[in-house]
Each structure stands twice: as C-alpha cells, then as structure tokens.
Amino acid sequence: MKPDKQNKPDISNIISTMNYKETGKEMYRLIEELYPLCRSITGNGVRETLRILKNHIPLTVHEVPSGTQVFDWTVPKEWNIKDAYVRNSKGEKIIDFNKSNLHILNYSVPVKKKVSLQELKDHLFTLPDYPDWIPYRTSYYKENWGFCISHNQFVRLDDTEYEVFIDTSLENGHLTYGEYFIKGEEADEILVSCHICHPSLCNDNLSGIAITALLAKHLTRKPLRYSYRFLFIPGTIGSITWLCLNENKVVKIKHGLVAACLGDPGKFTYKKSRQGNAEIDRAVINVLRDTGHDYEIFDFTPYGYDERQYCSPGFNLPVGCLMRTPHGRYPEYHTLADNLDFVRPECLADSFSLYLSVMNVLENNRKYLNQNPKGEPQLGKRGLYESIGGHQDKKLRELSMLWVLNLSDGRNSLLDIAERSSLDFDLIKKAADTLSEHHLLKNFSV
Amino acid sequence: MKPDKQNKPDISNIISTMNYKETGKEMYRLIEELYPLCRSITGNGVRETLRILKNHIPLTVHEVPSGTQVFDWTVPKEWNIKDAYVRNSKGEKIIDFNKSNLHILNYSVPVKKKVSLQELKDHLFTLPDYPDWIPYRTSYYKENWGFCISHNQFVRLDDTEYEVFIDTSLENGHLTYGEYFIKGEEADEILVSCHICHPSLCNDNLSGIAITALLAKHLTRKPLRYSYRFLFIPGTIGSITWLCLNENKVVKIKHGLVAACLGDPGKFTYKKSRQGNAEIDRAVINVLRDTGHDYEIFDFTPYGYDERQYCSPGFNLPVGCLMRTPHGRYPEYHTLADNLDFVRPECLADSFSLYLSVMNVLENNRKYLNQNPKGEPQLGKRGLYESIGGHQDKKLRELSMLWVLNLSDGRNSLLDIAERSSLDFDLIKKAADTLSEHHLLKNFSV
Amino acid sequence: MKPDKQNKPDISNIISTMNYKETGKEMYRLIEELYPLCRSITGNGVRETLRILKNHIPLTVHEVPSGTQVFDWTVPKEWNIKDAYVRNSKGEKIIDFNKSNLHILNYSVPVKKKVSLQELKDHLFTLPDYPDWIPYRTSYYKENWGFCISHNQFVRLDDTEYEVFIDTSLENGHLTYGEYFIKGEEADEILVSCHICHPSLCNDNLSGIAITALLAKHLTRKPLRYSYRFLFIPGTIGSITWLCLNENKVVKIKHGLVAACLGDPGKFTYKKSRQGNAEIDRAVINVLRDTGHDYEIFDFTPYGYDERQYCSPGFNLPVGCLMRTPHGRYPEYHTLADNLDFVRPECLADSFSLYLSVMNVLENNRKYLNQNPKGEPQLGKRGLYESIGGHQDKKLRELSMLWVLNLSDGRNSLLDIAERSSLDFDLIKKAADTLSEHHLLKNFSV
C-alpha cells in the first residue's frame, strides 16, 4: 500500500485543473501546422511531422532500413516527392500537387511523358458520389502512378494530349517512426498508438496525432502508476515493424488504445479489443457511460487501424480503438473534405478529456480489502455520515462507501464495484480513499 | 431416501389447509396489539413486544449488556421513555407523546427547560411534502432531543416561550432481542429475520414481525427437513450483535429472508442476496413467477434492512429481502400514515402464503436420479398416462413427468427442472413423487 | 491435413449441381407411392414401405421378435390388417377401411359383432373442431378397437344396429425397421432418423421418410468426412429398440437430426438437442440464419419425436429435430387433411437443400492454425486482394480472410468464425481454402 501515491490521482488532477479551451486550441494549432505536409508510410513528410512533434515531446525517432524483414512483410522503399502536375496542351497545369497533397496517388513512381486523355484517365481517381471532392488514394505495394481530382473536373477534361510530370523517388531508404516512453511506478505499460502516414487529412489522421502528442506532453513528469508508451507510426507496416523489432516489450503492454478520428463532432465510438472484456474495454465503456452522452460500442473486427496488428492472434493484446465517428462512417473520410474545417478545437478537447478519464480509471483501478468484513463498520462514529454537500450528494457518498465496503472482499476492483453499483468511478474512488484514510479499507497488490 | 417424509410435504399441507382469512385477521390483530408500544433499538418497548409474541411462540429473550463490543460496534445505552411534551405559554400541551409515539425523536435525551420558538424549531422535524403527517426520526448514536410534528402545525406555531419536558432515560442496560429455533431433520437452517425497533409503524416493521411470528407458530411441531431460526431484533445493531455472538452458527444458515413491508397492497418485491443466484434467490423468483401476478426483482444493494449485515463480505450469506412495496417507495414510509389503515389482513395473508410457498420449494428441492435413464421408461404400462383430471391437466402431468425423467441425471434439482421447463414447482414435485412411487426415480443426497 | 479432400466439399458440390425441381418431384413421387400403405409400429405396412425404399437405397431390414425386452419396454405383438368396416342395418358399409387407412383405430383387435349405436359410439373417434376431417388414432399398448370418422358423419348416424367387422391379427411376430450406413473417412457418425409408423399421412411422416431416403441416396458413393447412419424406424419403440440393440454404436454419433414435417409450406423450425449448444445446434442455426428467411428455434423439450429417446439422460446425444411447421402446430396434423395436397415438391426440395447445407457445415467445420499469427500476413503480395468479382464481393472476401486469420488461433472452428463474424459459412470456408492454398493456414486435428 502506497497511500500517498494512490490517494493523489494525478491524472484526475490534470483533468480537474486543465484549461480545456486552451488545450483544444493547442491541438488544433498543431493540426494546422502538420496539415500542409505530404506524409506517406515513409519519407520526409513523416520525418518533418516527427520534428514538429518534438517541439512538444522529446520523442525518439527510429529509422528502419528498406528491405528489413518484419514478420511476413518487408520494409518498403522510401518514397519522396518534389513536384507533380499534369499540363494540358495549352501548357496550363490543370492538376498541381502544390495545390493539394491529395492530388498525387501516394507512392506514385516518377513519370515524365505525354499521354492521351484515354491513357490519363486510367490513372485518374475521382469520387462520383461527391463530385466536388478530391479523394485520397495510395498504391504502396504495387508500383503505379496516378492523380486524384474532383469528378467535376474529370468529366470536363478535353480530349487532347497531356503532359504528365511526377518528380518522386522510390529508393532504398528508411521507414521512420516516433516513440515516446514515460517510465511509471510499474513496468506494466499503457500503449497509445496513432498512425502518421496520411497527408493533408485532419480527422484521419491528424486528430489522433494531436491527441496522442498532447497526452504524452501532459503525462510527462507526473507521478504515474503505469508506464506509458506513445507510438507515432505509419499504418499497418509501422505497427508490424514495431511489434517485430520490440517483441520482448509486448508482454508489458497491459492496456492499449489506438487513437484516430477524434476531432469531428460525432459521438464517441469504441471498438473493443479482440479479447472483448479486457480491463481497457471495461474502463472505456465505464467512462463513456459516466459521460451521460450517447455513444456506441462495437465488437472487435479484424478490419480497421493498427489494432488489427496488436490484436493479431499471435499477440492478442488488450488494445481497443477509441474514436468519435469511425473511419468510413463519415463521407469526408479520405477526401479533401477531411480538412481544417471538419475538426474542431472543442471536439479535440473533449476527446482528450475522455482519454485522460480512461487513464484515470486504469491508474486507480485497484482492489481493496474491507478491514471489518463482518457486518458493516460503524461509519457514524467516524463522522462518515456527516456531509458538507447537499442531501443527494450525501446519500450518494454514503451509498458509494457501502458499496466499496460490501464488495471489497479481495475479488472486486474499483471498476468492478463501479460497474455493479452503477455509480461513477470517481465517486467509488473517492469512497475508497475516504475509507482508506479511516483504516477501514486496505489496498492490496494482486 | 426417506420416502415417507419427502412425499409428505408438510408445508404444502399447511398451505392447502390453511384458513387464510382467519390467518390474515390473526396477524392483523397482533399488529393492533403491538401498535401502541413505543419500541426503539433498546428498552422496554422491545421487551413488551417480545412478551406479547410469547403468546404465540415460546421464543427466547436475550439481553446483551450496554457496552458489549460487537465487531466494529458497541451495544448502546438502553433508552426508555415515560413521558414527553411541549407546552405553550398558555400551559397547553401542544405536542404530547401520549398521543403518538412518533412525536418524540427516538433516543431523545432527558430535557426539562423553557425555550424560545427559535430554539424549539431547531429540534422539530416535519415533512413539508406531506404537511398532515408526522415523520418518524431517530438519533441513536448522537445525543440529541427533538419532536416530530406535522408541517401544518409547525408553520402555525406562535412566537412565544415553550416548556419542553422529556422524561427519558439513557443509561447502561441491555439490548434485547428474541430468537426462536425449530429443529428440523437437518442441521442446516433457514433464517427469517425481522426488525423490532420501530414504534407505531405498521408496514415497517409490524407486518414483518407478524409474518415472522405466524410462520414460526405454524411450523412448530411439523416434520421439517430444515431447521428454522426466527430472529426478532433491532435493526442493524441487532443483526450485528446476533452475528457477533453466534458466529459459530452462521455456517448453518443455508437460506434466509429478511421480512419487512409485507402488509400493504402493493405488488411483491424481492431484493436478491449478494450472491445473486443463491437457491433462495431462485426459489423466491420461481414462486413469484408461479403466482401469475406482477412482481419486481432487484439486484442486491448494500442499502436496506438487515440483509446488509447478513450479506456483508465476511459472511456473504444467501439472505434476500422479500417485501411488498419496498422501504422508501411508498410515501407513508416512516410517517404516521404507516398506520393500521395502511396494512390489510388479506395482504398479510397473501404475504404469509408466499413465504410458505418459498419454504415449500426449499424443503422439497432435491435431486433425483432417473432409474431408467436410457430411453424413456414406459409410463403407459404403469398407468401413468391415465388421468382423473381433464385433458389439459393430463397433458401437463405427462409433460412434468417427462421433464423430471429427462433432467434427473444427478445434476438438476427439482427447482432446476421447474426453471427449465417453465412448469410450476408443485407440478414438478408431484411428478417426482409419482415417479418415485413407481421406482422410476430415486432421491439422492448430494 | 488432407488438402484434396478438405478442399473439395463434395456436399457443396451436390448442393450447387443438383436439379432441385427434379429432386422435389422425386420425393413427391415417393410420397405418392408410399401414401396408400397402412403402416403401423409393426407389420406388413412397414415391410412394404421399406421394400419400396430399397428401390432408392440398399438399406438393411431388421426384424426384432415380439417379446424382446428393450430397456424398460417390450417389443409388442405384430399387427396386421386385411379389412375392416361397419355396416348399417341396411347392409351398407358406412365406414370402410378400404376407403382410408385412417378409418381404423391403429392396432385395433379383431372384432366381428353386432352393436347398438350407443356401443358403437364408444369406439368412434372424431374431430368436432374440424367436422369434415377424419382423425388418426392409435391404441398400441392397450387392447381396444375403434374407427375414426368425420364428425359430420358421426352426428348423422341412425339409432339402429350396426355390424362391426375388423379383420386384424395381433400376434407374435416382429418389429421391422430399416437402416442404411455410409462409411466415411471418419468413424464418427451423423445420424438421420425418421419414423415410419404412420399410415396415410404425408407431412407427418412421409415427408421425413422421403427426405431421409433421398439424402441417403445422394450421399452414397461420395467422398465424405463423416460416416452417415439413416434410420427408418417406428416412433418411440423403434428408437428405443435401436438404441438398446446398438448401445456400442451410440458413442460414435457426433451429430444427429430427426427428420419430420418437412413438406408443408411453413417456415423452418428447429428444436435444439438437450445439450442445447451442440455443434449440430449451432450448425443448423447458422444455416437457417444464412438462408435469410424467417425461422424459429425452440429449446429442447422432452415431448416430440424420437429425439426424446436419443436425448434421454442416459444417452444425451446431440440430436435435434429439424422441421418446417412442427407437429401439433398445423390443424391438418394427424388427420386426413395431411394428404397429398398438403405437401409440395418445392417445399420438399427446399427442406432437402437445408439438410444438405447443415451437413456441408458439419463436414467442413474444422479448426485451422494461422501460420503467421504475429501481425497480419501480407495478402497483397500474394494477389489475395485481387478480385474477379465486384467491389462488394471483394470486400467480403477480404473481410472473410481477415476473420479467418484473426481467429484461427487453434480455439475457433470455421463455425465459430462464421458466428462471430456474422459472415456466411460458405464465405468463411472459401477464405479458409484460399488461405490454405497459400500456406497461410493449416488444418489441424483436434
């Protein structure tokens, strides 16, 4: 029992003292700063992204050489882009990479040639259902070139000759990712992972990057029970690379969240880990329940973000994905419309707060032993039926103490008690603190 | 196998031969007799209550000295009251304990002094929401004095001087409780516990006392499988005292019910034991289901009557609370309106019958072994497809025999079979009896 | 791993190549052929039925002597009928067995005598609720005689003398049943059982006989994983006899279905085995779910067809009953109205197809091991993201591969995966085949 630390829930202090408005703006400004970069699964866009994040947290940048075998995969060649455009026969740049990173098919090979409209069309991608929007497309593992444009532009293209110029390089280099580790009181870790491979797309993936970076920043130099690992990695190949190069660390991951799609105004959505009833799953659901707002819970599916890799059967880590509107459920997803107008500072702040609340539950979710298990202890003689607050508060405080006493038989954690009593975790935690102060309860290690 | 005893379900005989109207009246008359007494958690009101109950059952009265340490609690000083009133400046008794036991704040210390209206008001308790009713209030563990009056009277009090006179004693004495034990065939016990600490309040607690007393009376000198223990105790401190002084007996308690709020016309309510799926929980729910009437089931909470103590984690006994409308869910609760008009003989009789039915299930809930487990035995050649009753009866009788045969594999009790088949427990029990008589089934001890 | 066999799901080939219209007609013609016979639990009606079935499958006919003790039962005397009628005083045959097999109370003893209307009426059975219909009645185990007629005829009977003539024999003979066994790759068996004791009744029991016979016929000489046992037996006494004489084979039965009521146009109904969550139960429910049509699932009850015997506690076999409208739920049940108009070729074909689909699930329900369990394998480099079909097909194919990979940890069978993913079993099976071909998955024996 470490009463000092356990009774000072530093994450709940962060929650209660934080300036949410300012934090929301800080995340939004970070998104604004990262928005113009042309990220991909490798290359200088990722490097520049990590460099900017270093202004907030002293993360470590790892460089993994192309060709490195990582499980069933191979780290691909590094892709970089300088310029790309299509000129019409009048010499006008009708598609210009400098106007939007999304115009280029991500991982396009270098091209410089004249093509007919017909040939050009084979390399153009549009969204007929949203004719104003430019889609986001990639071709990481199959060499190809292409441009993404609005369908409105596509249908108006003249039947003439076009000059295609793509100044990219696809060469042996590195896969780059960022990692930041905070050592806590325990070696067991909480993982927060976000993907950093999307170019100018705000909700997917800049909102996840901003939340992850700010969480890391705010948890730094705080007394923490768990150690925390923050990963900024390219999707799929990044998590596979990290898992392969860090297999020995995987066993330490006790809880994890993949952070994505956290800046839109939609309700919260949680996709459970493959385990389905892991402590992280129950903690998130408990926190969502306590918000009083609508939310949605999905069972695990093997389709999604990097939880696919963390939850592969060889690892089966307790990692869920906590989002607002999930990928593919909002039309702006993977289009130019997922821009700076689509994400909002107050939604980011709200998501940030939710992540902290989940961590607060995990940090404080311990088991206690009722020291007077036979009958109720006499709370009255200890002044524990006295209350400063109003009647309703008092009744809830009393009830939470009775619940904690009744269920603290060594089998139930505070989260178990919060679930069974339907009382807020914070109330249960406060009751446990009060009872511990009066020596009616004793924390015990499992 | 004791075919004689098991095939003569004496409790079901009580149920089928009882004059419910007369039993309801008998309980109501007992309530009328007990109503005028000023009970508390200690004192002569409790002694007089137990003396009257002795007219029905030869219970043992226990006296536990003040100051006795019982787990985390101490048996308090004994409280007795002779008189109490408030006179106005004209010498009129405007509040008079002799008119209602509820007028006095239970456990008030002795007072004899003149007070201003302002000071008096600090010691008056009313119910603004029900301005005609006198509330019931106590101050057991914090020395205080006070009176309970109607809010209508309160707002009309003149701003004058008042004479307060409270002739009580709060001195070392005893905590008194009653206990009645019936020895059954088995040492395992069924506990029925009621609280006897409330003054003139009929549903809470006189209905519980009447039901418990009459159950004890009717089960006396009957052949019973279980032993039965009936406790008449002051709430909280009484059950804690009993548990502390009888720790060695606790292990014998296999099933238990706290009896309270059983005389009002509301539907039945069952609050499950902390175990949640104990045999008592399943038996009560099964009986309630078979009544065909509406009812409500609550999960255990650590707030309520003495089940709080029986279900404390150090004991975790299978004790539920079987009520009609629960405490706090009817406005008359803990007010003068919980009087002789609020409880009804027919509701008491109905509650009594339900308790007996639950005991009937527990007494008869055994496991049997199908003696012809391969294929069905040929019921027809034994005349078991012949029926005296009508067609529907016959089909149900056949079906109940088929269910009992099919599930009597050593794992299922009759209650398990009643639950899975959705057939009445009585029908299942009769089928088991019939099949046992034809040697197709054999009772076996677990 | 036997890739050849497991990747050629022969039952699914039968399903996909079968001419359902023709098969439906074939079953209907078999029903027409069997309809005129007067079957009972013993006798020449059963022998003739089995003789006709031999035109389709080389089943073995077993003859068990009357008097043979089978568990709690005794094989009864053999019953045969030549003629039966009732003549009125004018010598007119007013009831004539030759007009309908249902006219005779099945198992009637021989009678030749004159009776009054009053005495006659004691031996007449009618259906007042359906006054046009002749009921079907039996008296196997209690010697009696009687006739079944329409209620309309019953109420118009003249008060005169009647000549009753029943030319039956009830003598020591045999109980006859048919059995057909197909040896598969494994010794473990799938049982299909139908009853053959009902006279001219089409849905109950000729539809079950036709389905069972055609299943046997189509599975003959196919490469099969499981062995298959088809039983054509009189109800109750037949299954009890078979179980008693074949106790050593019972342990081989891994899955079983009782086939009955399969020709009417009602929705499918499945009554679960006593185990309730056996593989057969889950396979049937999965197939019903995948049909997209309405269906109904019932929990096991010990009342019904021969599943009562297979699921008796001494055997507790995983045998369910897969029907369309269940016995007793359609008014035509056990009346003359359950005739050739009531069953339809297309409904029979549909039922046949459903049975095959269930067997297809059972045959292919294996567990596999993901050979790259850490992270996802790279499907793209193997061309597994390429698709010939449309976009939706492609997404489903990809998703099914991801599910199979994610859950193939040695604990989940393909049926488990189909259930958890809510994807069609066939899709999951195809994904497993494709992944096995690419060595990403390996079948393993449990």
PDB file of C-alpha atoms in Angstrom, chain A residues 56-224:
ATOM      1  CA  HIS A  56       6.017  19.160 -27.680  1.00  0.00           C
ATOM      2  CA  ILE A  57       7.629  15.942 -26.520  1.00  0.00           C
ATOM      3  CA  PRO A  58      11.198  14.638 -26.717  1.00  0.00           C
ATOM      4  CA  LEU A  59      10.267  11.596 -28.746  1.00  0.00           C
ATOM      5  CA  THR A  60      12.803   9.213 -30.212  1.00  0.00           C
ATOM      6  CA  VAL A  61      12.862   8.893 -33.987  1.00  0.00           C
ATOM      7  CA  HIS A  62      13.632   5.422 -35.297  1.00  0.00           C
ATOM      8  CA  GLU A  63      14.807   4.713 -38.825  1.00  0.00           C
ATOM      9  CA  VAL A  64      14.351   1.175 -40.129  1.00  0.00           C
ATOM     10  CA  PRO A  65      16.134   0.383 -43.423  1.00  0.00           C
ATOM     11  CA  SER A  66      14.173  -0.572 -46.521  1.00  0.00           C
ATOM     12  CA  GLY A  67      14.319  -4.298 -47.062  1.00  0.00           C
ATOM     13  CA  THR A  68      14.206  -5.163 -43.391  1.00  0.00           C
ATOM     14  CA  GLN A  69      12.097  -8.281 -42.965  1.00  0.00           C
ATOM     15  CA  VAL A  70       9.352  -7.739 -40.384  1.00  0.00           C
ATOM     16  CA  PHE A  71       7.322 -10.890 -39.897  1.00  0.00           C
ATOM     17  CA  ASP A  72       5.588 -11.596 -43.226  1.00  0.00           C
ATOM     18  CA  TRP A  73       6.363  -8.118 -44.549  1.00  0.00           C
ATOM     19  CA  THR A  74       9.353  -6.239 -45.906  1.00  0.00           C
ATOM     20  CA  VAL A  75      10.013  -2.588 -45.108  1.00  0.00           C
ATOM     21  CA  PRO A  76       9.361  -0.919 -48.464  1.00  0.00           C
ATOM     22  CA  LYS A  77      11.466   1.523 -50.372  1.00  0.00           C
ATOM     23  CA  GLU A  78      11.322   5.095 -49.171  1.00  0.00           C
ATOM     24  CA  TRP A  79       9.121   7.447 -51.161  1.00  0.00           C
ATOM     25  CA  ASN A  80       9.675  11.144 -51.564  1.00  0.00           C
ATOM     26  CA  ILE A  81       8.060  13.714 -53.742  1.00  0.00           C
ATOM     27  CA  LYS A  82       9.256  17.076 -55.003  1.00  0.00           C
ATOM     28  CA  ASP A  83       6.635  18.016 -57.527  1.00  0.00           C
ATOM     29  CA  ALA A  84       3.869  16.613 -59.681  1.00  0.00           C
ATOM     30  CA  TYR A  85       1.479  18.077 -62.208  1.00  0.00           C
ATOM     31  CA  VAL A  86      -0.476  17.474 -65.375  1.00  0.00           C
ATOM     32  CA  ARG A  87      -0.397  20.111 -68.106  1.00  0.00           C
ATOM     33  CA  ASN A  88      -2.923  20.351 -70.901  1.00  0.00           C
ATOM     34  CA  SER A  89      -1.980  21.010 -74.499  1.00  0.00           C
ATOM     35  CA  LYS A  90      -2.070  24.770 -73.775  1.00  0.00           C
ATOM     36  CA  GLY A  91       0.640  24.259 -71.170  1.00  0.00           C
ATOM     37  CA  GLU A  92      -1.732  25.012 -68.286  1.00  0.00           C
ATOM     38  CA  LYS A  93      -1.181  22.998 -65.084  1.00  0.00           C
ATOM     39  CA  ILE A  94      -4.624  21.505 -64.725  1.00  0.00           C
ATOM     40  CA  ILE A  95      -3.576  19.290 -61.805  1.00  0.00           C
ATOM     41  CA  ASP A  96      -0.924  20.610 -59.449  1.00  0.00           C
ATOM     42  CA  PHE A  97       0.476  18.757 -56.444  1.00  0.00           C
ATOM     43  CA  ASN A  98       1.406  22.086 -54.915  1.00  0.00           C
ATOM     44  CA  LYS A  99      -2.274  22.921 -54.583  1.00  0.00           C
ATOM     45  CA  SER A 100      -3.083  19.744 -52.640  1.00  0.00           C
ATOM     46  CA  ASN A 101      -1.122  16.784 -51.424  1.00  0.00           C
ATOM     47  CA  LEU A 102      -4.117  14.623 -52.202  1.00  0.00           C
ATOM     48  CA  HIS A 103      -3.740  15.230 -55.962  1.00  0.00           C
ATOM     49  CA  ILE A 104      -0.928  12.693 -56.178  1.00  0.00           C
ATOM     50  CA  LEU A 105      -1.585   8.981 -55.882  1.00  0.00           C
ATOM     51  CA  ASN A 106       0.511   8.332 -52.785  1.00  0.00           C
ATOM     52  CA  TYR A 107       3.645   6.288 -53.671  1.00  0.00           C
ATOM     53  CA  SER A 108       3.401   7.168 -57.370  1.00  0.00           C
ATOM     54  CA  VAL A 109       6.536   6.276 -59.289  1.00  0.00           C
ATOM     55  CA  PRO A 110       8.385   9.011 -61.257  1.00  0.00           C
ATOM     56  CA  VAL A 111       6.804   9.805 -64.630  1.00  0.00           C
ATOM     57  CA  LYS A 112       7.565  12.295 -67.342  1.00  0.00           C
ATOM     58  CA  LYS A 113       5.682  11.707 -70.535  1.00  0.00           C
ATOM     59  CA  LYS A 114       2.915  12.759 -72.843  1.00  0.00           C
ATOM     60  CA  VAL A 115      -0.299  10.776 -72.690  1.00  0.00           C
ATOM     61  CA  SER A 116      -3.632  10.766 -74.424  1.00  0.00           C
ATOM     62  CA  LEU A 117      -6.794  11.557 -72.468  1.00  0.00           C
ATOM     63  CA  GLN A 118      -7.587   7.864 -72.580  1.00  0.00           C
ATOM     64  CA  GLU A 119      -4.309   6.843 -71.001  1.00  0.00           C
ATOM     65  CA  LEU A 120      -4.502   9.670 -68.496  1.00  0.00           C
ATOM     66  CA  LYS A 121      -7.968   8.563 -67.406  1.00  0.00           C
ATOM     67  CA  ASP A 122      -6.592   5.146 -66.448  1.00  0.00           C
ATOM     68  CA  HIS A 123      -4.518   6.973 -63.849  1.00  0.00           C
ATOM     69  CA  LEU A 124      -7.149   9.369 -62.503  1.00  0.00           C
ATOM     70  CA  PHE A 125      -9.196   8.722 -59.377  1.00  0.00           C
ATOM     71  CA  THR A 126     -12.411  10.550 -58.530  1.00  0.00           C
ATOM     72  CA  LEU A 127     -15.436  10.335 -56.267  1.00  0.00           C
ATOM     73  CA  PRO A 128     -18.542  10.343 -58.477  1.00  0.00           C
ATOM     74  CA  ASP A 129     -20.793  10.446 -55.385  1.00  0.00           C
ATOM     75  CA  TYR A 130     -19.106  13.625 -54.105  1.00  0.00           C
ATOM     76  CA  PRO A 131     -18.156  15.316 -57.396  1.00  0.00           C
ATOM     77  CA  ASP A 132     -16.551  18.358 -55.694  1.00  0.00           C
ATOM     78  CA  TRP A 133     -14.161  16.382 -53.522  1.00  0.00           C
ATOM     79  CA  ILE A 134     -10.699  15.055 -54.268  1.00  0.00           C
ATOM     80  CA  PRO A 135     -10.220  11.504 -52.986  1.00  0.00           C
ATOM     81  CA  TYR A 136      -7.141  10.193 -51.177  1.00  0.00           C
ATOM     82  CA  ARG A 137      -5.617   7.092 -52.757  1.00  0.00           C
ATOM     83  CA  THR A 138      -2.423   5.096 -52.286  1.00  0.00           C
ATOM     84  CA  SER A 139      -0.512   2.373 -54.069  1.00  0.00           C
ATOM     85  CA  TYR A 140       2.148   1.376 -51.567  1.00  0.00           C
ATOM     86  CA  TYR A 141       2.785  -2.180 -52.554  1.00  0.00           C
ATOM     87  CA  LYS A 142       2.098  -2.149 -56.289  1.00  0.00           C
ATOM     88  CA  GLU A 143       4.091   0.238 -58.458  1.00  0.00           C
ATOM     89  CA  ASN A 144       1.773   2.662 -60.194  1.00  0.00           C
ATOM     90  CA  TRP A 145       1.263   6.370 -60.815  1.00  0.00           C
ATOM     91  CA  GLY A 146      -1.837   8.487 -60.717  1.00  0.00           C
ATOM     92  CA  PHE A 147      -3.645  11.642 -59.766  1.00  0.00           C
ATOM     93  CA  CYS A 148      -6.747  12.264 -57.690  1.00  0.00           C
ATOM     94  CA  ILE A 149      -9.123  15.001 -58.819  1.00  0.00           C
ATOM     95  CA  SER A 150     -12.703  16.066 -58.392  1.00  0.00           C
ATOM     96  CA  HIS A 151     -15.210  14.247 -60.510  1.00  0.00           C
ATOM     97  CA  ASN A 152     -16.469  17.587 -61.813  1.00  0.00           C
ATOM     98  CA  GLN A 153     -13.023  18.286 -63.262  1.00  0.00           C
ATOM     99  CA  PHE A 154     -12.726  14.763 -64.583  1.00  0.00           C
ATOM    100  CA  VAL A 155     -15.863  14.933 -66.723  1.00  0.00           C
ATOM    101  CA  ARG A 156     -14.797  18.253 -68.251  1.00  0.00           C
ATOM    102  CA  LEU A 157     -11.363  17.094 -69.393  1.00  0.00           C
ATOM    103  CA  ASP A 158     -10.674  17.809 -73.076  1.00  0.00           C
ATOM    104  CA  ASP A 159      -9.780  15.014 -75.435  1.00  0.00           C
ATOM    105  CA  THR A 160      -6.262  16.201 -76.065  1.00  0.00           C
ATOM    106  CA  GLU A 161      -2.700  15.323 -75.212  1.00  0.00           C
ATOM    107  CA  TYR A 162      -1.425  15.855 -71.674  1.00  0.00           C
ATOM    108  CA  GLU A 163       1.990  16.204 -70.163  1.00  0.00           C
ATOM    109  CA  VAL A 164       2.418  14.195 -67.012  1.00  0.00           C
ATOM    110  CA  PHE A 165       5.238  15.077 -64.680  1.00  0.00           C
ATOM    111  CA  ILE A 166       5.823  13.266 -61.390  1.00  0.00           C
ATOM    112  CA  ASP A 167       9.076  14.068 -59.660  1.00  0.00           C
ATOM    113  CA  THR A 168       9.174  11.358 -56.999  1.00  0.00           C
ATOM    114  CA  SER A 169      11.792   8.953 -55.814  1.00  0.00           C
ATOM    115  CA  LEU A 170      11.204   5.388 -54.668  1.00  0.00           C
ATOM    116  CA  GLU A 171      14.529   4.132 -53.412  1.00  0.00           C
ATOM    117  CA  ASN A 172      16.133   2.238 -50.624  1.00  0.00           C
ATOM    118  CA  GLY A 173      15.935   4.391 -47.536  1.00  0.00           C
ATOM    119  CA  HIS A 174      14.095   4.047 -44.289  1.00  0.00           C
ATOM    120  CA  LEU A 175      10.792   3.679 -42.587  1.00  0.00           C
ATOM    121  CA  THR A 176      10.617   6.354 -39.921  1.00  0.00           C
ATOM    122  CA  TYR A 177       8.566   6.306 -36.749  1.00  0.00           C
ATOM    123  CA  GLY A 178       8.451   8.102 -33.424  1.00  0.00           C
ATOM    124  CA  GLU A 179       8.290   6.637 -29.971  1.00  0.00           C
ATOM    125  CA  TYR A 180       7.972   8.244 -26.577  1.00  0.00           C
ATOM    126  CA  PHE A 181       8.148   6.369 -23.324  1.00  0.00           C
ATOM    127  CA  ILE A 182       7.297   7.574 -19.819  1.00  0.00           C
ATOM    128  CA  LYS A 183       8.502   5.376 -17.021  1.00  0.00           C
ATOM    129  CA  GLY A 184       5.910   4.922 -14.325  1.00  0.00           C
ATOM    130  CA  GLU A 185       5.956   3.274 -10.945  1.00  0.00           C
ATOM    131  CA  GLU A 186       5.215  -0.061 -12.575  1.00  0.00           C
ATOM    132  CA  ALA A 187       6.898  -1.663 -15.568  1.00  0.00           C
ATOM    133  CA  ASP A 188       3.482  -2.524 -16.991  1.00  0.00           C
ATOM    134  CA  GLU A 189       2.584  -0.249 -19.845  1.00  0.00           C
ATOM    135  CA  ILE A 190      -0.326   1.580 -21.341  1.00  0.00           C
ATOM    136  CA  LEU A 191       0.104   1.919 -25.106  1.00  0.00           C
ATOM    137  CA  VAL A 192      -1.293   4.762 -27.181  1.00  0.00           C
ATOM    138  CA  SER A 193      -0.712   4.342 -30.878  1.00  0.00           C
ATOM    139  CA  CYS A 194      -1.557   6.631 -33.779  1.00  0.00           C
ATOM    140  CA  HIS A 195      -0.809   6.485 -37.463  1.00  0.00           C
ATOM    141  CA  ILE A 196       1.163   9.243 -39.162  1.00  0.00           C
ATOM    142  CA  CYS A 197       1.046   8.149 -42.795  1.00  0.00           C
ATOM    143  CA  HIS A 198      -1.802  10.239 -44.164  1.00  0.00           C
ATOM    144  CA  PRO A 199      -1.091  13.508 -45.951  1.00  0.00           C
ATOM    145  CA  SER A 200      -3.387  16.512 -45.548  1.00  0.00           C
ATOM    146  CA  LEU A 201      -6.241  14.756 -43.763  1.00  0.00           C
ATOM    147  CA  CYS A 202      -7.341  16.203 -40.449  1.00  0.00           C
ATOM    148  CA  ASN A 203      -9.654  13.822 -38.664  1.00  0.00           C
ATOM    149  CA  ASP A 204      -7.903  10.759 -40.042  1.00  0.00           C
ATOM    150  CA  ASN A 205      -5.050  11.040 -39.004  1.00  0.00           C
ATOM    151  CA  LEU A 206      -4.028  14.435 -37.594  1.00  0.00           C
ATOM    152  CA  SER A 207      -6.569  14.409 -34.762  1.00  0.00           C
ATOM    153  CA  GLY A 208      -5.115  11.149 -33.454  1.00  0.00           C
ATOM    154  CA  ILE A 209      -1.590  12.539 -33.670  1.00  0.00           C
ATOM    155  CA  ALA A 210      -2.561  15.696 -31.793  1.00  0.00           C
ATOM    156  CA  ILE A 211      -4.371  13.800 -29.015  1.00  0.00           C
ATOM    157  CA  THR A 212      -1.504  11.355 -28.627  1.00  0.00           C
ATOM    158  CA  ALA A 213       1.120  14.103 -28.555  1.00  0.00           C
ATOM    159  CA  LEU A 214      -0.757  16.192 -26.008  1.00  0.00           C
ATOM    160  CA  LEU A 215      -1.441  13.177 -23.793  1.00  0.00           C
ATOM    161  CA  ALA A 216       2.260  12.416 -23.825  1.00  0.00           C
ATOM    162  CA  LYS A 217       3.077  16.037 -23.045  1.00  0.00           C
ATOM    163  CA  HIS A 218       0.669  16.276 -20.130  1.00  0.00           C
ATOM    164  CA  LEU A 219       1.670  12.982 -18.570  1.00  0.00           C
ATOM    165  CA  THR A 220       5.360  13.823 -18.667  1.00  0.00           C
ATOM    166  CA  ARG A 221       6.881  14.387 -15.238  1.00  0.00           C
ATOM    167  CA  LYS A 222       3.717  13.311 -13.463  1.00  0.00           C
ATOM    168  CA  PRO A 223       3.802  10.557 -10.852  1.00  0.00           C
ATOM    169  CA  LEU A 224       2.166   7.664 -12.672  1.00  0.00           C
TER     170      LEU A 224
END
